[in-house]
Amino acid sequence: MIEIKNLHHNLLQVERLSIERGHTAVIGPNGSGKTTLLQLCAGIELPNSGTILIGGEPLREQNVGWVSEFPDRNQVFDRVMDEISSPLRFTHTKCDMTDLLVNEIAGRLGIEELLQKSGRQISGGEKALVALATALVSKPALLVLDEVDSHLDRQTTEKIQFILQNCSAPYVIQCTQNMETAAVADHVIFLKNGHIQHFGSPEFVFDSLRDTCFVPFSRRIKL
Amino acid sequence: MKVRMDNVSYRRGEWQLTADAVFKTGVHIVTGRIGSGKSTLSLILADIIRPDNGSINLKGISSKTLSLQFPEYHVTGYTINDEISSWKLKPTEVLAKAGLSGRGNEKTLQLSGGEMKRLHLTCQLSKDWDLLILDEPFSSLDCIQKQKLCRELESRNNCILIILTHEQNILPKVDYIWEMDGGHLRYIGEVAYALEKWDGAPGHIRHALSKGVLPDNIREKDAMEALCRMQD
């Protein structure tokens, strides 16, 4: 369970929120606090007040994977192999185990042929997959994705969503402007002006948002 | 007005862009996979990079502009007010239009991704352009802002508007469809006849076509109306 209590941080105010295991989509207008919520859950920022527990552990005590909207801005190493290995190397994982885990995740994501390439030689979609592999390689308890699909084409987005549906992280939190992506998540949070307006299953949240543009086409044609 | 690309080619390492095209007055949408060359095409059309071969001819065009995918590359003002003034526009009006009233003294680069995009597009679209090239104008915007942008784009007349995008849901009414495929620019055709030949068609169009109906245009409401007609 992810448990948030009495959280106050800049615009964001969450009195109480409990998120079960699974895939949670965070949606809402621009500037509603989505990225702030994700950065707090990932421990990139610490809250001004209040607590966040990830599986019972306080922030920064759990292994967290982060994938940014701009994957190349977070890239540390040039060679793809080194980039994906970096979370393991930074935690002093043995070399043979590092190689094993990197090859395993590259195989699962279908990017083995990129491992020896420079991060500058690969396309935007490939960069997103490399960032996802880097975030997943150390088997995080929480995987956070901040509008990763914002600059990707349909095919790459579908591939990433397929990987997320089958990934081992107990908690996945993804913010997106693509409501079709949110519609297949386990839970949806709708944020507005820093407050959680709706939280629950996609059916519940999109029913609450009826008559707004946030309802995805796939649900509208069923109404 | 007309933009003519004759046997244009541009090479970057192994990869090559080729284009032989005429963009007439109206709204053009260019789709294609990530890395297919849409952004490079937009830079060539805006004369920011020059092709290795071929020529580009702008006929009857006295003003042109390009909106880059990432709005921070356009920023020249420290505060939002400075940024708006750099476009020689009045801050109060632009702030209200961009939904940022009262925030003029905030730092431009501290806006959220969507807010910065909104600010940039509001400034750019406050002027008239003969040739308006928009590279991924919908990315980072929420659906409310995407709809607002569509209305704004649909209201522009007598210009050549080229939208390069992978947006799959909220789109404006367009006249012509193009696709970038592995670096090659391909003309798909005029709407609505071109829809059936369009590989990059968004989900709602593919859904309508799979039900045997042809929407009038590429918007979700066109697909909904076509599906409703089928039920009548």
XYZ file of C-alpha atoms in Angstrom:
455
model
C 0.000 0.000 0.000
C 1.131 3.587 -0.706
C -0.205 5.742 2.111
C -0.271 9.522 2.012
C -1.358 11.538 5.058
C -1.724 15.291 5.619
C 0.472 16.100 2.642
C 1.020 19.794 1.953
C 3.587 20.727 -0.632
C 3.346 23.938 -2.646
C 0.018 23.731 -4.515
C -0.531 20.060 -3.659
C -2.746 19.147 -0.691
C -3.703 15.526 0.022
C -5.280 14.807 3.396
C -5.483 11.028 3.057
C -4.876 8.598 0.199
C -4.240 4.841 0.171
C -3.204 3.283 -3.131
C -3.337 -0.492 -3.485
C -0.739 -2.428 -5.469
C -1.008 -2.191 -9.230
C -0.925 0.427 -11.960
C -2.156 3.903 -11.006
C -2.745 6.595 -13.636
C -2.593 10.242 -12.541
C -4.586 12.581 -14.779
C -5.730 16.197 -14.658
C -5.311 19.629 -16.229
C -1.885 21.220 -16.791
C -0.494 22.667 -13.579
C -2.777 20.586 -11.320
C 0.148 19.088 -9.377
C 0.616 15.745 -11.183
C 4.396 15.981 -11.562
C 4.740 17.293 -7.984
C 2.828 14.256 -6.671
C 5.038 11.926 -8.707
C 8.259 13.626 -7.578
C 7.166 13.338 -3.944
C 6.250 9.638 -4.260
C 9.605 8.993 -5.940
C 11.459 10.837 -3.157
C 12.965 13.331 -5.620
C 11.445 16.024 -3.410
C 10.505 15.737 0.260
C 7.132 17.130 1.365
C 6.934 20.434 3.226
C 4.640 18.592 5.652
C 2.887 15.245 5.890
C 3.997 11.662 5.259
C 4.212 9.236 2.354
C 4.840 5.538 3.006
C 5.647 3.162 0.143
C 4.861 -0.417 1.236
C 5.193 0.696 4.849
C 8.616 2.313 4.294
C 9.285 6.062 4.447
C 10.438 7.976 1.360
C 13.951 7.243 0.068
C 14.034 3.907 1.938
C 12.573 1.974 -1.014
C 14.089 1.321 -4.400
C 12.301 3.587 -6.897
C 12.575 3.730 -10.697
C 11.892 7.050 -12.440
C 11.229 7.646 -16.136
C 11.078 11.273 -17.188
C 9.084 12.964 -19.948
C 12.485 13.785 -21.481
C 14.529 10.578 -21.118
C 17.723 11.996 -22.638
C 17.837 14.791 -20.065
C 18.241 12.158 -17.317
C 20.784 10.086 -19.205
C 24.113 9.881 -17.361
C 26.239 7.615 -19.575
C 26.753 7.618 -23.311
C 26.731 3.882 -24.068
C 23.279 2.315 -23.618
C 24.801 -0.697 -21.803
C 26.455 1.610 -19.247
C 23.289 3.653 -18.783
C 21.143 0.592 -18.030
C 23.879 -0.854 -15.768
C 24.274 2.369 -13.773
C 21.694 1.759 -10.980
C 23.355 -1.630 -10.315
C 26.913 -0.322 -10.504
C 26.091 2.578 -8.174
C 24.919 0.033 -5.580
C 28.053 -2.126 -6.027
C 26.269 -5.118 -7.588
C 28.788 -7.720 -8.770
C 29.792 -7.416 -12.432
C 28.515 -10.846 -13.516
C 25.157 -10.213 -11.803
C 24.978 -6.742 -13.398
C 25.572 -8.202 -16.864
C 22.973 -10.889 -16.249
C 20.294 -8.425 -15.093
C 21.037 -5.920 -17.890
C 20.800 -8.612 -20.557
C 17.618 -9.952 -18.988
C 15.832 -6.563 -18.970
C 17.109 -5.700 -22.481
C 15.713 -9.025 -23.704
C 12.335 -8.416 -22.072
C 12.092 -4.952 -23.639
C 13.438 -6.118 -27.008
C 16.366 -3.662 -27.055
C 19.356 -6.050 -27.038
C 20.646 -4.576 -30.293
C 20.900 -1.117 -28.677
C 23.231 -2.106 -25.825
C 26.495 -1.220 -27.580
C 25.132 1.956 -29.208
C 25.618 5.542 -28.083
C 22.579 7.189 -26.510
C 22.965 9.917 -29.155
C 22.513 7.465 -32.034
C 19.103 6.152 -31.021
C 15.619 7.493 -31.737
C 13.319 9.203 -29.215
C 11.234 6.041 -28.827
C 14.343 3.953 -28.217
C 15.520 6.492 -25.616
C 12.241 6.034 -23.745
C 12.704 2.250 -23.779
C 16.307 2.594 -22.529
C 15.105 4.888 -19.702
C 12.423 2.328 -18.821
C 14.998 -0.495 -18.807
C 17.283 1.624 -16.562
C 14.395 2.254 -14.170
C 13.388 -1.431 -14.051
C 16.796 -3.132 -13.950
C 17.189 -2.862 -10.170
C 13.684 -4.294 -9.621
C 12.159 -1.211 -7.945
C 9.297 -1.413 -5.455
C 7.838 1.647 -7.168
C 8.100 2.653 -10.804
C 7.152 6.272 -11.608
C 6.587 7.576 -15.149
C 6.057 11.288 -15.763
C 4.151 11.847 -19.061
C 6.504 9.481 -20.846
C 3.975 9.106 -23.677
C 3.787 12.849 -24.301
C 6.315 12.796 -27.154
C 5.926 9.215 -28.386
C 4.023 7.713 -31.297
C 1.156 5.256 -30.906
C 3.243 2.150 -31.559
C 5.925 3.050 -28.981
C 3.266 4.039 -26.428
C 1.500 0.696 -26.908
C 4.784 -1.160 -26.480
C 5.549 0.688 -23.228
C 2.047 0.055 -21.896
C 2.409 -3.668 -22.673
C 5.715 -3.740 -20.755
C 4.125 -1.920 -17.810
C 1.217 -4.359 -17.660
C 3.698 -7.211 -17.339
C 6.349 -5.540 -15.170
C 7.404 -6.848 -11.770
C 7.182 -3.566 -9.814
C 4.415 -3.871 -7.204
C 3.499 -0.215 -7.648
C 3.468 1.703 -10.929
C 2.396 5.365 -10.914
C 2.108 7.001 -14.315
C 0.941 10.457 -15.179
C -0.474 10.840 -18.674
C -2.581 13.066 -20.930
C -3.648 9.990 -22.901
C -6.967 8.933 -21.389
C -6.930 5.621 -23.276
C -3.823 4.749 -21.232
C -5.551 5.767 -17.995
C -8.633 3.720 -18.933
C -6.683 0.437 -18.685
C -4.954 1.229 -15.360
C -6.067 -0.417 -12.094
C -6.652 2.904 -10.340
C -7.036 6.496 -11.542
C -6.367 9.722 -9.639
C -7.868 12.928 -11.063
C -6.078 16.004 -9.749
C -7.273 19.577 -10.080
C -5.720 22.695 -8.532
C -3.562 20.545 -6.256
C -6.460 18.505 -4.833
C -7.566 14.945 -5.556
C -11.041 15.363 -6.990
C -11.651 11.730 -7.902
C -9.881 8.483 -7.039
C -10.891 4.907 -7.768
C -11.317 2.481 -10.645
C -11.202 3.882 -14.204
C -14.973 3.222 -14.460
C -15.679 5.253 -11.305
C -13.375 8.153 -12.192
C -14.494 8.467 -15.820
C -18.148 8.238 -14.731
C -17.437 11.142 -12.383
C -15.851 13.056 -15.282
C -18.769 12.405 -17.645
C -19.355 15.262 -20.120
C -15.734 16.383 -19.915
C -13.008 15.880 -22.506
C -11.164 13.629 -20.046
C -13.460 10.702 -20.924
C -11.626 8.539 -23.480
C -13.172 7.799 -26.885
C -13.314 4.062 -26.114
C -15.682 4.789 -23.199
C -17.692 7.461 -24.970
C -18.712 5.136 -27.788
C -20.091 2.731 -25.172
C -22.313 5.391 -23.527
C 0.150 30.855 -51.683
C 2.212 27.738 -52.078
C 5.244 25.940 -50.630
C 6.968 23.804 -53.203
C 9.676 21.232 -52.357
C 11.451 19.912 -55.476
C 13.580 16.753 -55.075
C 14.661 17.822 -51.600
C 17.091 15.548 -49.790
C 18.966 15.931 -46.535
C 21.419 13.373 -45.168
C 22.511 12.864 -41.564
C 24.858 9.872 -41.319
C 23.051 6.783 -42.612
C 19.657 8.433 -42.425
C 18.171 10.498 -45.258
C 15.105 12.702 -45.635
C 13.526 13.037 -49.072
C 10.591 15.235 -50.051
C 8.903 16.216 -53.273
C 5.774 18.106 -52.343
C 3.460 21.071 -52.773
C 1.710 22.520 -49.710
C -1.267 24.619 -50.800
C -3.358 27.035 -48.736
C -5.222 25.034 -46.091
C -4.540 22.799 -43.120
C -2.046 19.961 -43.584
C -1.377 17.209 -41.048
C 1.889 15.267 -41.206
C 2.038 12.051 -39.167
C 4.706 9.375 -38.851
C 6.651 7.263 -36.363
C 9.027 8.882 -33.893
C 12.381 9.384 -35.657
C 10.744 9.325 -39.108
C 11.872 12.887 -39.835
C 8.891 15.104 -38.969
C 10.943 17.569 -36.906
C 13.720 17.662 -39.537
C 11.087 18.385 -42.199
C 9.735 21.257 -40.079
C 13.245 22.739 -39.753
C 13.804 22.486 -43.524
C 10.426 24.100 -44.252
C 11.282 26.947 -41.857
C 14.698 27.375 -43.535
C 16.517 26.670 -40.257
C 18.430 23.860 -41.912
C 19.178 23.764 -45.628
C 18.770 20.579 -47.699
C 21.806 18.969 -49.395
C 19.951 18.794 -52.710
C 16.772 20.146 -54.257
C 14.980 23.423 -53.747
C 12.217 24.955 -51.667
C 10.140 27.705 -53.160
C 7.751 29.874 -51.158
C 5.246 31.571 -53.449
C 3.218 34.528 -52.170
C 4.348 34.009 -48.581
C 5.424 37.136 -46.713
C 5.515 35.812 -43.148
C 6.407 32.415 -41.751
C 7.052 30.869 -38.351
C 7.860 27.551 -36.731
C 6.741 26.352 -33.310
C 9.332 23.912 -31.983
C 8.252 20.794 -30.125
C 9.863 21.912 -26.857
C 8.666 25.436 -25.928
C 11.634 26.172 -23.652
C 13.776 26.617 -26.785
C 11.649 29.672 -27.626
C 12.004 31.322 -24.205
C 13.833 34.660 -24.146
C 12.167 36.366 -21.148
C 13.077 35.813 -17.479
C 9.531 36.388 -16.221
C 6.312 35.510 -18.019
C 5.672 39.242 -18.552
C 9.165 39.612 -20.113
C 8.467 36.642 -22.346
C 5.162 38.064 -23.606
C 6.714 41.525 -24.125
C 9.494 39.948 -26.216
C 6.754 39.054 -28.736
C 5.682 42.734 -28.677
C 2.361 41.716 -27.143
C 0.435 43.086 -24.150
C 0.973 40.822 -21.088
C -2.510 41.264 -19.587
C -4.283 40.067 -22.738
C -1.958 37.126 -23.366
C -1.993 36.039 -19.708
C -5.800 35.936 -19.746
C -5.863 34.004 -23.044
C -3.262 31.522 -21.782
C -5.104 31.002 -18.478
C -2.189 32.482 -16.531
C -3.775 35.698 -15.202
C -1.985 37.121 -12.172
C 1.160 35.068 -12.770
C 3.088 37.520 -14.969
C 5.928 37.970 -12.475
C 6.654 34.230 -12.160
C 9.777 32.824 -13.821
C 9.018 31.514 -17.310
C 11.181 28.425 -16.938
C 9.397 27.417 -13.732
C 6.068 26.919 -15.484
C 4.895 23.317 -15.880
C 5.499 21.736 -19.299
C 1.877 22.233 -20.358
C 1.712 25.810 -19.070
C 4.865 26.788 -20.967
C 3.529 25.235 -24.153
C 0.257 27.123 -23.678
C 2.107 30.426 -23.146
C 4.295 29.931 -26.201
C 1.423 28.958 -28.513
C -0.746 31.828 -27.272
C 2.066 34.295 -28.101
C 2.773 32.759 -31.483
C -0.874 32.463 -32.510
C -1.589 36.065 -31.484
C -0.131 37.060 -34.848
C -1.119 36.319 -38.425
C 1.234 34.176 -40.471
C 1.088 33.116 -44.113
C 3.025 29.947 -43.342
C 2.583 28.455 -39.883
C 4.513 25.273 -39.075
C 3.658 23.576 -35.771
C 5.868 20.704 -34.611
C 3.960 18.615 -32.038
C 1.730 21.496 -30.873
C -0.427 19.192 -28.718
C 2.307 17.492 -26.697
C 2.129 18.217 -22.940
C -1.258 19.969 -23.259
C -4.286 18.679 -21.346
C -7.466 17.879 -23.269
C -9.089 21.229 -22.417
C -6.131 23.096 -23.898
C -5.933 20.755 -26.893
C -9.577 21.483 -27.703
C -8.977 25.215 -27.322
C -5.969 24.997 -29.647
C -8.026 23.071 -32.224
C -10.675 25.825 -32.228
C -7.955 28.448 -32.672
C -6.332 26.548 -35.552
C -9.678 25.946 -37.262
C -10.408 29.684 -37.145
C -7.303 30.591 -39.172
C -8.093 31.259 -42.798
C -6.067 31.982 -45.868
C -2.770 30.573 -44.649
C -0.735 27.419 -45.049
C -0.889 25.602 -41.732
C 1.330 22.517 -41.408
C 0.819 20.434 -38.238
C 3.374 17.692 -37.591
C 2.052 15.462 -34.833
C 1.530 12.043 -33.324
C -1.498 13.230 -31.340
C -4.029 10.416 -31.391
C -7.146 11.843 -29.808
C -7.867 15.557 -30.047
C -7.226 16.926 -33.524
C -8.504 19.854 -35.604
C -10.373 19.647 -38.898
C -7.777 19.338 -41.665
C -7.714 19.445 -45.463
C -4.712 17.324 -46.460
C -2.909 14.311 -44.985
C 0.798 13.512 -45.316
C 2.979 10.863 -43.790
C 6.700 10.665 -43.046
C 7.831 7.104 -43.538
C 11.489 6.291 -42.832
C 12.553 9.782 -43.885
C 10.371 9.946 -47.002
C 7.497 12.440 -47.180
C 4.438 10.844 -48.757
C 1.200 12.593 -49.766
C -1.764 10.503 -48.613
C -4.434 12.784 -50.068
C -7.332 15.066 -49.421
C -9.724 14.478 -46.515
C -12.009 12.504 -46.346
C -11.042 10.214 -49.241
C -7.511 9.790 -47.893
C -8.602 8.391 -44.531
C -8.705 4.781 -45.728
C -5.121 5.020 -47.007
C -3.738 6.658 -43.867
C -1.435 4.303 -41.907
C -1.075 6.807 -39.065
C -4.839 7.283 -38.624
C -5.782 7.780 -34.954
C -7.714 5.120 -33.052
C -11.161 6.716 -33.459
C -10.755 6.916 -37.243
C -9.520 3.321 -37.446
C -12.467 2.272 -35.273
C -14.986 4.017 -37.558
C -13.356 2.559 -40.680
C -13.418 -0.926 -39.121
C -17.195 -0.488 -38.753
C -17.447 0.330 -42.449
C -18.124 4.072 -42.144
C -16.068 6.966 -43.490
C -15.899 10.011 -41.166
C -16.101 13.470 -42.795
C -12.855 14.538 -41.126
C -10.268 13.397 -38.573
C -11.782 14.665 -35.318
C -13.322 12.375 -32.691
C -16.681 14.047 -33.262
C -16.454 13.179 -36.990
C -15.932 9.535 -36.053
C -18.821 9.666 -33.542
C -21.155 11.253 -36.097
C -20.216 8.660 -38.715
C -20.895 5.859 -36.217
C -24.257 7.453 -35.294
C -25.218 7.690 -38.993
C -24.511 3.983 -39.260
C -26.991 3.279 -36.433
C -29.796 5.390 -38.014
